Coordinates of C-alpha atoms and ligand atoms in Angstrom, one line a residue:
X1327 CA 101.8 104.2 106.4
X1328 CA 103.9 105.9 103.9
X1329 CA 104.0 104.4 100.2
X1330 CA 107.8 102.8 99.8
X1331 CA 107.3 101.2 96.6
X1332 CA 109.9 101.3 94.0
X1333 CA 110.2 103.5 91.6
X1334 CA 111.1 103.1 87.9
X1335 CA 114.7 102.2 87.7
X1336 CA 115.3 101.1 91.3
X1337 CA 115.3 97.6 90.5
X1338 CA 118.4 95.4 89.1
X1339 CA 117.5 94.8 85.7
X1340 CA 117.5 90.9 86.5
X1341 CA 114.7 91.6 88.7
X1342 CA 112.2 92.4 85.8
X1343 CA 114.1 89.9 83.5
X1344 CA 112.1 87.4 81.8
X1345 CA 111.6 84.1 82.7
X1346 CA 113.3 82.5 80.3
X1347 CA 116.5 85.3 80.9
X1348 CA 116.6 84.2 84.3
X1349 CA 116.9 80.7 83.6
X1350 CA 119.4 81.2 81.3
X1351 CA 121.4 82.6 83.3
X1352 CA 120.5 79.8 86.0
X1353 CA 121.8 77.4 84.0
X1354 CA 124.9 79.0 83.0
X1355 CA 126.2 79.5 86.7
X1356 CA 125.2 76.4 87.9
X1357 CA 127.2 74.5 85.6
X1358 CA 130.2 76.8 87.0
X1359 CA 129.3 75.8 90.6
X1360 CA 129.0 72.6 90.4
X1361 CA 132.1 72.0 88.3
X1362 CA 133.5 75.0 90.7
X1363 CA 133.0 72.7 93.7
X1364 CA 133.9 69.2 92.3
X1365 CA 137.2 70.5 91.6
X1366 CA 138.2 72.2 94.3
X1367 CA 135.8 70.7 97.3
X1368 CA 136.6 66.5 97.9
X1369 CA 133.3 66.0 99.4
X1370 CA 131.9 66.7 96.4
X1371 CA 134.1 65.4 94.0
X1372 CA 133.4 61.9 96.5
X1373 CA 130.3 62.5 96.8
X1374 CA 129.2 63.5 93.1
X1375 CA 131.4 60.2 91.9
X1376 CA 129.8 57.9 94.3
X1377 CA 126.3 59.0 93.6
X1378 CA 127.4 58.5 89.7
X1379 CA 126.8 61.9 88.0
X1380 CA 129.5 64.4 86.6
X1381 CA 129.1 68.1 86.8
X1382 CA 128.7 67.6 82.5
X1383 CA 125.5 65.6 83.4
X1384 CA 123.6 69.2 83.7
X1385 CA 122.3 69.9 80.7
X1386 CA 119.4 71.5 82.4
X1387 CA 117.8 73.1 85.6
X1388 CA 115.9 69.6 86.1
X1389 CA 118.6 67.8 86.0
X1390 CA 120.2 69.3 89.3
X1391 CA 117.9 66.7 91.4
X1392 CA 120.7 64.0 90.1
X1393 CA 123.2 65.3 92.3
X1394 CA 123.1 64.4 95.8
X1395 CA 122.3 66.5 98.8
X1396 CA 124.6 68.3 101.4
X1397 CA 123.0 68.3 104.8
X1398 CA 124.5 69.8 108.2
X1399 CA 126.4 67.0 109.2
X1400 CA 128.7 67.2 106.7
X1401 CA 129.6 71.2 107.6
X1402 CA 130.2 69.3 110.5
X1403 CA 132.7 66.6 109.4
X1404 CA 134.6 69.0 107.4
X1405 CA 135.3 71.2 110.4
X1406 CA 136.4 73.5 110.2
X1407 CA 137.7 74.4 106.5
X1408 CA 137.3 71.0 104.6
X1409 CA 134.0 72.3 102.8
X1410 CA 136.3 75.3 101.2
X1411 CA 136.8 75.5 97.4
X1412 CA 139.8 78.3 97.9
X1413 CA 143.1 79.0 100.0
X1414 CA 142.3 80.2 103.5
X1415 CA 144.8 83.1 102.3
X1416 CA 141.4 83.6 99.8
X1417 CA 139.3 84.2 102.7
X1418 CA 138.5 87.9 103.6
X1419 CA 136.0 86.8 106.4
X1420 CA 134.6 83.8 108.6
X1421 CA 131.1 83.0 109.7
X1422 CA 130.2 80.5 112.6
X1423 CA 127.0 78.8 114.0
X1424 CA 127.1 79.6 117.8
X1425 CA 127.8 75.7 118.6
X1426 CA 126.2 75.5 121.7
X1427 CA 124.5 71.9 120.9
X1428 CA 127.7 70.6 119.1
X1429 CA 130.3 71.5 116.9
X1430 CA 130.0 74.7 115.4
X1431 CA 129.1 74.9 111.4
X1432 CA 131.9 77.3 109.8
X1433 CA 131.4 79.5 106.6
X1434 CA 133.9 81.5 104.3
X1435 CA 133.7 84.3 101.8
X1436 CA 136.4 85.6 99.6
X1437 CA 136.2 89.4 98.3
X1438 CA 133.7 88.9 95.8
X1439 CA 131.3 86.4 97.9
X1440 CA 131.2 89.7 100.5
X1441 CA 130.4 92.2 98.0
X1442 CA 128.0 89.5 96.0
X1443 CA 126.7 89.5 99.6
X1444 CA 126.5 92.9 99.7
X1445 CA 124.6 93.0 96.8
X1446 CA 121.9 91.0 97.7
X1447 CA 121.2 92.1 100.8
X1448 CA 120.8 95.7 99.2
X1449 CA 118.3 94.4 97.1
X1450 CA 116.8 92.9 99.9
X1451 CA 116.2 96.6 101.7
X1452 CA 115.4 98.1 98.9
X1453 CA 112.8 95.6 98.0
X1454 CA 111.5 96.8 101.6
X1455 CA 111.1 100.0 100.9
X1456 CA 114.8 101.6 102.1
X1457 CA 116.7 103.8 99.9
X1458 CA 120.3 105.6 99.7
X1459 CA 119.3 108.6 102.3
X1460 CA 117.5 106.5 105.0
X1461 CA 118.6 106.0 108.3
X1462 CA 118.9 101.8 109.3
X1463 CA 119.1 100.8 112.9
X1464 CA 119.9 97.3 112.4
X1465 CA 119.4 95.5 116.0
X1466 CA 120.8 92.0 114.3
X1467 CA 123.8 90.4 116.8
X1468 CA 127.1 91.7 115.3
X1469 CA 129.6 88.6 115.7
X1470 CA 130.2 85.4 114.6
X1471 CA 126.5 85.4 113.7
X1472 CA 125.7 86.9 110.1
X1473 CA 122.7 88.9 110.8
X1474 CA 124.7 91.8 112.1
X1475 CA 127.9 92.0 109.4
X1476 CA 125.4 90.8 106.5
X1477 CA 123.3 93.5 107.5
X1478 CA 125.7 95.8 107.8
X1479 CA 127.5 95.3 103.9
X1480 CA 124.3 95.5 102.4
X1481 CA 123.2 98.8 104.3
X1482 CA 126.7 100.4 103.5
X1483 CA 126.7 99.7 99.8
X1484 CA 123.0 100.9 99.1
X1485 CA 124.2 104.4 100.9
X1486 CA 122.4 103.8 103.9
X1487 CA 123.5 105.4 107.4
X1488 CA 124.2 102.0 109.4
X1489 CA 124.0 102.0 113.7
X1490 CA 125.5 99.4 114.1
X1491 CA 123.7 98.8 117.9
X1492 CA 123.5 94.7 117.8
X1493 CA 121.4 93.0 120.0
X1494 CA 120.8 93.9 123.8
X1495 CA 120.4 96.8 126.1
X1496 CA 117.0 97.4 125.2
X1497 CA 116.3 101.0 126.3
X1498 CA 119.4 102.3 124.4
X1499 CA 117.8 101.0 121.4
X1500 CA 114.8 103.2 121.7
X1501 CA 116.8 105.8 123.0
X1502 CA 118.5 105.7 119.5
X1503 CA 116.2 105.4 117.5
X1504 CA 114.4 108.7 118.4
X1505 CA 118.0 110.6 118.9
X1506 CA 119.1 109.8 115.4
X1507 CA 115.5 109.2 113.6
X1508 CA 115.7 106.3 112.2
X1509 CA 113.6 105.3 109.3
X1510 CA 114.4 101.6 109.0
X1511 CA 115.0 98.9 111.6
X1512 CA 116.5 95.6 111.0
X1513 CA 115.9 93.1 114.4
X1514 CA 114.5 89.7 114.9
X1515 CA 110.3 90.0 115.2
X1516 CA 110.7 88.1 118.8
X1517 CA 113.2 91.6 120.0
X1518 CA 111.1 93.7 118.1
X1519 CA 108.3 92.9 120.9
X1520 CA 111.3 93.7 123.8
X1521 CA 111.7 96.9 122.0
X1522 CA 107.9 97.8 122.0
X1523 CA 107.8 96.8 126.0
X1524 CA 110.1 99.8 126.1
X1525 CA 108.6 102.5 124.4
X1526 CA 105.7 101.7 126.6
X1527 CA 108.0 101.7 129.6
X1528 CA 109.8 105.1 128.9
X1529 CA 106.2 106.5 128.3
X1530 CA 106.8 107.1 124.7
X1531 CA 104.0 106.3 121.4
X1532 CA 105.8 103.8 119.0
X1533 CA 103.2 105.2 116.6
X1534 CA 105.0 108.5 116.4
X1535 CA 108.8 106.9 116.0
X1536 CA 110.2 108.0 112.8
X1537 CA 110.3 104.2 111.9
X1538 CA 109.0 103.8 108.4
X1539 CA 109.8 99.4 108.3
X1540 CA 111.2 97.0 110.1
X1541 CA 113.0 94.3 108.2
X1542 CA 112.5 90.9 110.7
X1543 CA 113.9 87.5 110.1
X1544 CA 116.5 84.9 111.7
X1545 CA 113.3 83.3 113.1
X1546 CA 109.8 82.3 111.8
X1547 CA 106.9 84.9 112.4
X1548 CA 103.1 84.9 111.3
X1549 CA 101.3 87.4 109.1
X1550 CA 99.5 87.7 112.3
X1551 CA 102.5 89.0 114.1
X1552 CA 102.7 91.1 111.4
X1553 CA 99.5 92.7 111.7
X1554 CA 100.3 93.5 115.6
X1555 CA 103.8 94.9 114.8
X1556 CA 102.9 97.1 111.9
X1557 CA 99.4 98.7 114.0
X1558 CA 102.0 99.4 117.5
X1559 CA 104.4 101.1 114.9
X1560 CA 102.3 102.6 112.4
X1561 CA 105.2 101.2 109.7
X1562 CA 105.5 98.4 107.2
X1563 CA 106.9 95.5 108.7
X1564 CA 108.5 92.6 106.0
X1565 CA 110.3 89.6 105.9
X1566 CA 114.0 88.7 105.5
X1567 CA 114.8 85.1 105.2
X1568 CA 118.8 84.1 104.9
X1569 CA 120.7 81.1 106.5
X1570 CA 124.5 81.0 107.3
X1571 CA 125.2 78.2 104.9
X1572 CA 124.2 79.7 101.9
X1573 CA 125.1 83.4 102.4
X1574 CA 123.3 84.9 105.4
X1575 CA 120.3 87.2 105.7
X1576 CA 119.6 88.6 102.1
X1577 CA 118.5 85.1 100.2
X1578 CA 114.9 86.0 100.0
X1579 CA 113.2 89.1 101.3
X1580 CA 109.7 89.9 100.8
X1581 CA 108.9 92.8 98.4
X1582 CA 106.6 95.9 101.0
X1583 CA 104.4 96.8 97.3
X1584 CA 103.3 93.5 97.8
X1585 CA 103.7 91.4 101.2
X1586 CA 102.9 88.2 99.5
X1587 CA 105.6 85.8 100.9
X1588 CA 109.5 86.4 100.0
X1589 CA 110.9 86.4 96.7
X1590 CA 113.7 84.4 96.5
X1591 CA 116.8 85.9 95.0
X1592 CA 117.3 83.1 92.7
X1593 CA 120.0 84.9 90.5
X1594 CA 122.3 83.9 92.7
X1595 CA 120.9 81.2 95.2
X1596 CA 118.6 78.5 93.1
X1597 CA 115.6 76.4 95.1
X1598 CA 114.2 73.5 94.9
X1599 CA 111.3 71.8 97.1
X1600 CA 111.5 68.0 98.7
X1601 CA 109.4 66.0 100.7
X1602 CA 111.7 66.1 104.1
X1603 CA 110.9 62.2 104.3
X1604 CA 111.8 60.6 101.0
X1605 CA 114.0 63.7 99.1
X1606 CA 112.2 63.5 96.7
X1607 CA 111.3 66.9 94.0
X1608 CA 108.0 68.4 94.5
X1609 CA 106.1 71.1 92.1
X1610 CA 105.7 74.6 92.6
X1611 CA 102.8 75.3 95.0
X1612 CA 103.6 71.9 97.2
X1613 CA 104.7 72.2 100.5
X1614 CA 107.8 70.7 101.8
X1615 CA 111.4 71.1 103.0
X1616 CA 113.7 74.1 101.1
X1617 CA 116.9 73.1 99.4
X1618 CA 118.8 75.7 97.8
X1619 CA 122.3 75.5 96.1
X1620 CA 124.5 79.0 95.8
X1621 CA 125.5 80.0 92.2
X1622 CA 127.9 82.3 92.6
X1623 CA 129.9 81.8 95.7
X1624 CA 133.6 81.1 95.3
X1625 CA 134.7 79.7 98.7
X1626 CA 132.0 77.9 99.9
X1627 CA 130.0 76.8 97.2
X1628 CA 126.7 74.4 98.7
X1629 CA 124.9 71.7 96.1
X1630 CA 121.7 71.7 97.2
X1631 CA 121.6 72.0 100.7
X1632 CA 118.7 70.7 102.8
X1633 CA 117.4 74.0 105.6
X1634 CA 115.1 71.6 107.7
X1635 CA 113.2 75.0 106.8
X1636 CA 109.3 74.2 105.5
X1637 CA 107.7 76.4 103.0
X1638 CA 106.6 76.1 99.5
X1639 CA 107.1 78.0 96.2
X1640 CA 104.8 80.3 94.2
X1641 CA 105.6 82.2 91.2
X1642 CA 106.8 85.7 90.9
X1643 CA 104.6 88.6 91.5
X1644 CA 106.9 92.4 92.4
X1645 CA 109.3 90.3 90.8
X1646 CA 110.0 87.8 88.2
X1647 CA 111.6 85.4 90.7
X1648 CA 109.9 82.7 92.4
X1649 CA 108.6 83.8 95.8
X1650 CA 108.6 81.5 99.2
X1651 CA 105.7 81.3 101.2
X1652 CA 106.9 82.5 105.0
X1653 CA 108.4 79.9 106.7
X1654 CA 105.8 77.7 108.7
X1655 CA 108.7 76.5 110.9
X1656 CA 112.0 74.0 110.8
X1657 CA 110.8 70.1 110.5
X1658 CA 113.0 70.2 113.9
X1659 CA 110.8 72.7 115.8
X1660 CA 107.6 70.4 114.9
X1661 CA 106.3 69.2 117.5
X1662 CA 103.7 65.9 117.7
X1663 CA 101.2 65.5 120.4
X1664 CA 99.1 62.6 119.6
X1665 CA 99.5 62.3 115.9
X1666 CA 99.2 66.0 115.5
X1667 CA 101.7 68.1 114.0
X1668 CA 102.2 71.4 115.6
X1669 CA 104.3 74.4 114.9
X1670 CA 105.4 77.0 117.3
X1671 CA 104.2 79.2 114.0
X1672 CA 100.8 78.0 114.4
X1673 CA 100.7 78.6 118.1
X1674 CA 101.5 82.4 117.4
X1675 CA 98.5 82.5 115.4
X1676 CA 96.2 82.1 117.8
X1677 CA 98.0 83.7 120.4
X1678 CA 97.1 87.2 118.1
X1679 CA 93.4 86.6 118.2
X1680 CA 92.9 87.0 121.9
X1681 CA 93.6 91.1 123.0
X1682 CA 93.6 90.1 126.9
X1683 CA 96.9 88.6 125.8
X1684 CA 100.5 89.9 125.1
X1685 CA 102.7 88.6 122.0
X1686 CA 104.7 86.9 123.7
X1687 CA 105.0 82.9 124.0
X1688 CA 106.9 79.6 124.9
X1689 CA 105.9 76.3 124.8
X1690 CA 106.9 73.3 127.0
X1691 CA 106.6 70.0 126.2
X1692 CA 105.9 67.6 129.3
X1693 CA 105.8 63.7 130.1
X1694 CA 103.3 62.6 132.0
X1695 CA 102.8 59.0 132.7
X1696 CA 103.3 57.7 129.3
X1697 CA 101.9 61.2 127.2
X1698 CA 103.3 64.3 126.1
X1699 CA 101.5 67.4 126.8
X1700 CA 101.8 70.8 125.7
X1701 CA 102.3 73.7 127.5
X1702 CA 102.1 77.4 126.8
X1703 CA 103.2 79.5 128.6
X1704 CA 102.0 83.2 127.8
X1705 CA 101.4 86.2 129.5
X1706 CA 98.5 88.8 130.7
X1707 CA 98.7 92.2 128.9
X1708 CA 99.2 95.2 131.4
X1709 CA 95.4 95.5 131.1
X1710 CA 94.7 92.2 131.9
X1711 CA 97.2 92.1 134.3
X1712 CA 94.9 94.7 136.2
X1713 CA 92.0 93.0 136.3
X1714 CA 92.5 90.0 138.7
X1715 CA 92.4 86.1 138.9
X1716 CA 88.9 86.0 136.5
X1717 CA 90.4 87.8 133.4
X1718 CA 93.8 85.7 133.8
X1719 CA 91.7 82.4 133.9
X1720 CA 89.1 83.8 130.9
X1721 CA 92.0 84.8 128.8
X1722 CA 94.1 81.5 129.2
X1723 CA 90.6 79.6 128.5
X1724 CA 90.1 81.4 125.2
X1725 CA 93.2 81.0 124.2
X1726 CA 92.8 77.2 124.9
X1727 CA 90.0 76.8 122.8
X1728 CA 91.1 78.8 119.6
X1729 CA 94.3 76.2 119.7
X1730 CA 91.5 73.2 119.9
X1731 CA 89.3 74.7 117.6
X1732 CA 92.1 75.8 114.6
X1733 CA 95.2 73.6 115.1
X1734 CA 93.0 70.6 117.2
X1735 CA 95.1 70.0 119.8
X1736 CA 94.4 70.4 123.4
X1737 CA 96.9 72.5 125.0
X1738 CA 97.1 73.9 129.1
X1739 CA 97.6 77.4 129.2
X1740 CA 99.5 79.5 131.9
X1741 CA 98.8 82.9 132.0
X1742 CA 101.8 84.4 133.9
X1743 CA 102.0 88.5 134.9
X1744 CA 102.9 90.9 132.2
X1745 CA 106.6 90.7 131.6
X1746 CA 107.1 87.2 133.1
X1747 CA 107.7 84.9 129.8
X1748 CA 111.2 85.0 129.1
X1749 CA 112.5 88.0 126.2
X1750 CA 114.8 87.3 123.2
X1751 CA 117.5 89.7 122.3
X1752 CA 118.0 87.9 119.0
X1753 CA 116.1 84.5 118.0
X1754 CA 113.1 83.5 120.6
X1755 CA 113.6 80.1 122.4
X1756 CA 109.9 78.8 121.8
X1757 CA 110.0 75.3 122.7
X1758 CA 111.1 73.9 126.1
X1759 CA 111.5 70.3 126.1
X1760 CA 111.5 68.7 129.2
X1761 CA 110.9 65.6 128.4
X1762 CA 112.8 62.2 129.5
X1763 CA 115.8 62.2 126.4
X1764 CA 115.6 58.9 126.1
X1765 CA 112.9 58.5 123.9
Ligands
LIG2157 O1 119.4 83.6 110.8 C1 120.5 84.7 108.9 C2 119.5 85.8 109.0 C3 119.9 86.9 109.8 C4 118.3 85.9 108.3 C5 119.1 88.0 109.9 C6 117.5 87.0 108.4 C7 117.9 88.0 109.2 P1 121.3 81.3 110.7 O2 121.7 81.7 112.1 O3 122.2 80.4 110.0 O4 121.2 82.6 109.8 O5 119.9 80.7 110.8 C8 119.2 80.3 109.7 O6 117.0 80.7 110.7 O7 117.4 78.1 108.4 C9 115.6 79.4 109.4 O8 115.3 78.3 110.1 C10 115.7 80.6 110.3 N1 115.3 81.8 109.6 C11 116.0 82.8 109.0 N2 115.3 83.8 108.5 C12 114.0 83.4 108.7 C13 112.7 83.9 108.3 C14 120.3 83.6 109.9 N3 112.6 85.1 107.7 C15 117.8 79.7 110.0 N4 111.6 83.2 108.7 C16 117.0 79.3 108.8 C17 111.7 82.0 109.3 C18 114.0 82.1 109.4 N5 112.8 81.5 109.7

């Protein structure tokens, strides 16, 4: 794999700041925002009053855990502009969650939030190795969603050549990348396996594409999966972490010197770790649930907004900002079979250690009687699929017993024929829930 590290003078100079520069200028936009959005936003003026504190009360970074917390539900209940601090005349552009389980969760950005945007997410390819010159593919749905369009901005201002090909029609996307050589992908890891399938089906070696990294996010994914992805395309393969609420892809992105978690781009978007039960603050290194609150943003500035999304913070390495260890999974997606937390994340992991078996997985989640029992669902590997009833039945066993033996929960396993689990075209479905709703 070809060396992409940066070279002196490719970096913002806030990315080699000091500490104590970076805080500074932490504290300084954080009082604007949350002054910014007790002005102009009444569900945080109510909210900031009721809970007691005044946007004067920061005096420091610690003293953000004062203010209370903005979860989903209240996008929700401002539907669909309420959560604005500007005009809608202000807005130059509209973001939506897809809404298919309830009312969709709108965003805004005025000029400067898009090219703050833009910003960001420039950083966040170059940190993964892309520079002015290269050729992105970037695979993220264009729409509503932000993967595409954030993408997109980022890519345009760093002098990138974007195709813009969005998500879907999976042999055109190998098709393009070896018409127009591309040297960077952006995709989710989950269609990044759809697209491999294909090379293999057009007869073609990933090894020799002219890919040099692929950029995945918009879904959790294991070092693991990295390790598989990177060996089928001989390229780096890094991590881009972003959610709609706060910006969009381009919050964190892990740096390809290093490959040691995602550092978060805390210039502009500052994080802070809770226990997801009580809310309460935990110290660097603890695990628990992300909360982030947007410095910069002018129309829809977020105090310190709760992801569901579990991780945990570790100092600066490539960077002087704080890096995030990759995402285990969303408290949501945990799933508990007999007093045992399980993550779809951890499920993946095991999944990579047994060859007679392809990357791809689902779980389903049954009732029987009065238990819950876990399902996966995963697939043969063309090999496998060769070699009859006996390697179908040894590979689901040893997949079986890795899950018992590292994550200590039984599981049944159903080995299905190569190609048979269903395929994302943008974020993987990985648990199935069947179960009564009742409960
Ligand atoms: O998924 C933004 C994005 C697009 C990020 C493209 C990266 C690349 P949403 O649709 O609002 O935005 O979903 C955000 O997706 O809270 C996480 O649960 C999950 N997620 C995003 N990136 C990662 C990642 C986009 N790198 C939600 N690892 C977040 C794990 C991720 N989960």
């Amino acid at each position: 794999m070809e060396d992409l590290s940066p070279k002196p003078g490719d970096l913002d100079a806030i990315e080699t700041a000091s500490r104590d520069e970076l805080q500074a200028l932490q504290l300084e936009r954080m009082k604007w925002s949350l002054r910014h959005a007790y002005d102009n936003v009444a569900f945080y003026k109510d909210g900031f009053d009721a809970a007691g504190v005044h946007p004067d009360d920061l005096k420091s970074l610690a003293d953000l855990a004062r203010f209370p917390f903005t979860v989903k539900s209240d996008l929700r209940d401002n539907y669909p502009f309420n959560m604005f601090a500007v005009p809608r005349e202000k807005l130059a552009r509209i973001h939506a969650s897809s809404g298919t389980t309830g009312q969709p969760t709108v965003v805004g950005y005025t000029k400067n939030d898009l090219d703050m945007w833009g910003d960001v997410v420039a950083r966040s390819l170059r940190a993964s190795g892309l520079r002015s010159g290269d050729l992105l593919h970037n695979a993220y749905g264009y729409g509503l969603f932000t993967g595409g369009l954030g993408v997109h901005g980022g890519a345009e201002k760093m002098g990138l050549t974007v195709v813009p090909v969005s998500g879907g029609m999976t042999q055109r996307q190998v098709r393009l990348i070896e018409d127009f050589q591309a040297t960077g992908m952006t995709v989710t890891p989950s269609y990044a396996l759809s697209i491999l399938d294909e090379y293999a089906a057009a007869g073609l070696d990933p090894r020799k594409s002219p890919l040099k990294v692929g950029i995945f996010g918009a879904e959790p994914w294991t070092n693991a999966m990295r390790r598989e992805i990177e060996d089928a395309f001989d390229m780096h393969a890094v991590d881009i972490y972003g959610l709609s609420e706060i910006i969009g892809p381009g919050v964190a992105n892990e740096c390809v010197e290093t490959k040691d978690g995602l550092h978060v781009w805390e210039d502009h978007f500052y994080p802070e770790i809770v226990n997801p039960n009580t809310g309460e603050l935990v110290a660097d290194g603890e695990m628990g649930e992300l909360v982030f609150t947007s410095l910069t943003k002018e129309a829809f500035p977020i105090i310190r907004y709760r992801t569901r999304d579990l991780t945990r913070l570790l100092p600066g390495t490539a960077r002087t900002m704080r890096r995030m260890e990759k995402i285990t999974g969303r408290s949501d997606d945990m799933i508990i079979i007999r007093g045992v937390n399980v993550f779809p994340t951890q499920i993946e992991e095991q999944l990579m250690t047994v060859a007679a078996l392809a990357p791809h997985f689902q779980v389903e989640l049954n009732r029987v009687g009065h238990k819950d029992v876990m399902k996966v669902r995963v697939e043969a590997t063309e090999a496998t699929g060769k070699a009859g009833a006996a390697a179908f039945e040894a590979a689901g066993k040893a997949l079986a017993s890795q899950v018992k033996r590292h994550v200590g929960v039984t599981v049944q396993v159903d080995v299905a024929e190569p190609g048979k689990v269903a395929r994302s075209q943008g974020k993987a479905v990985r648990i199935v829930d069947n179960r009564p709703k009742d409960t």
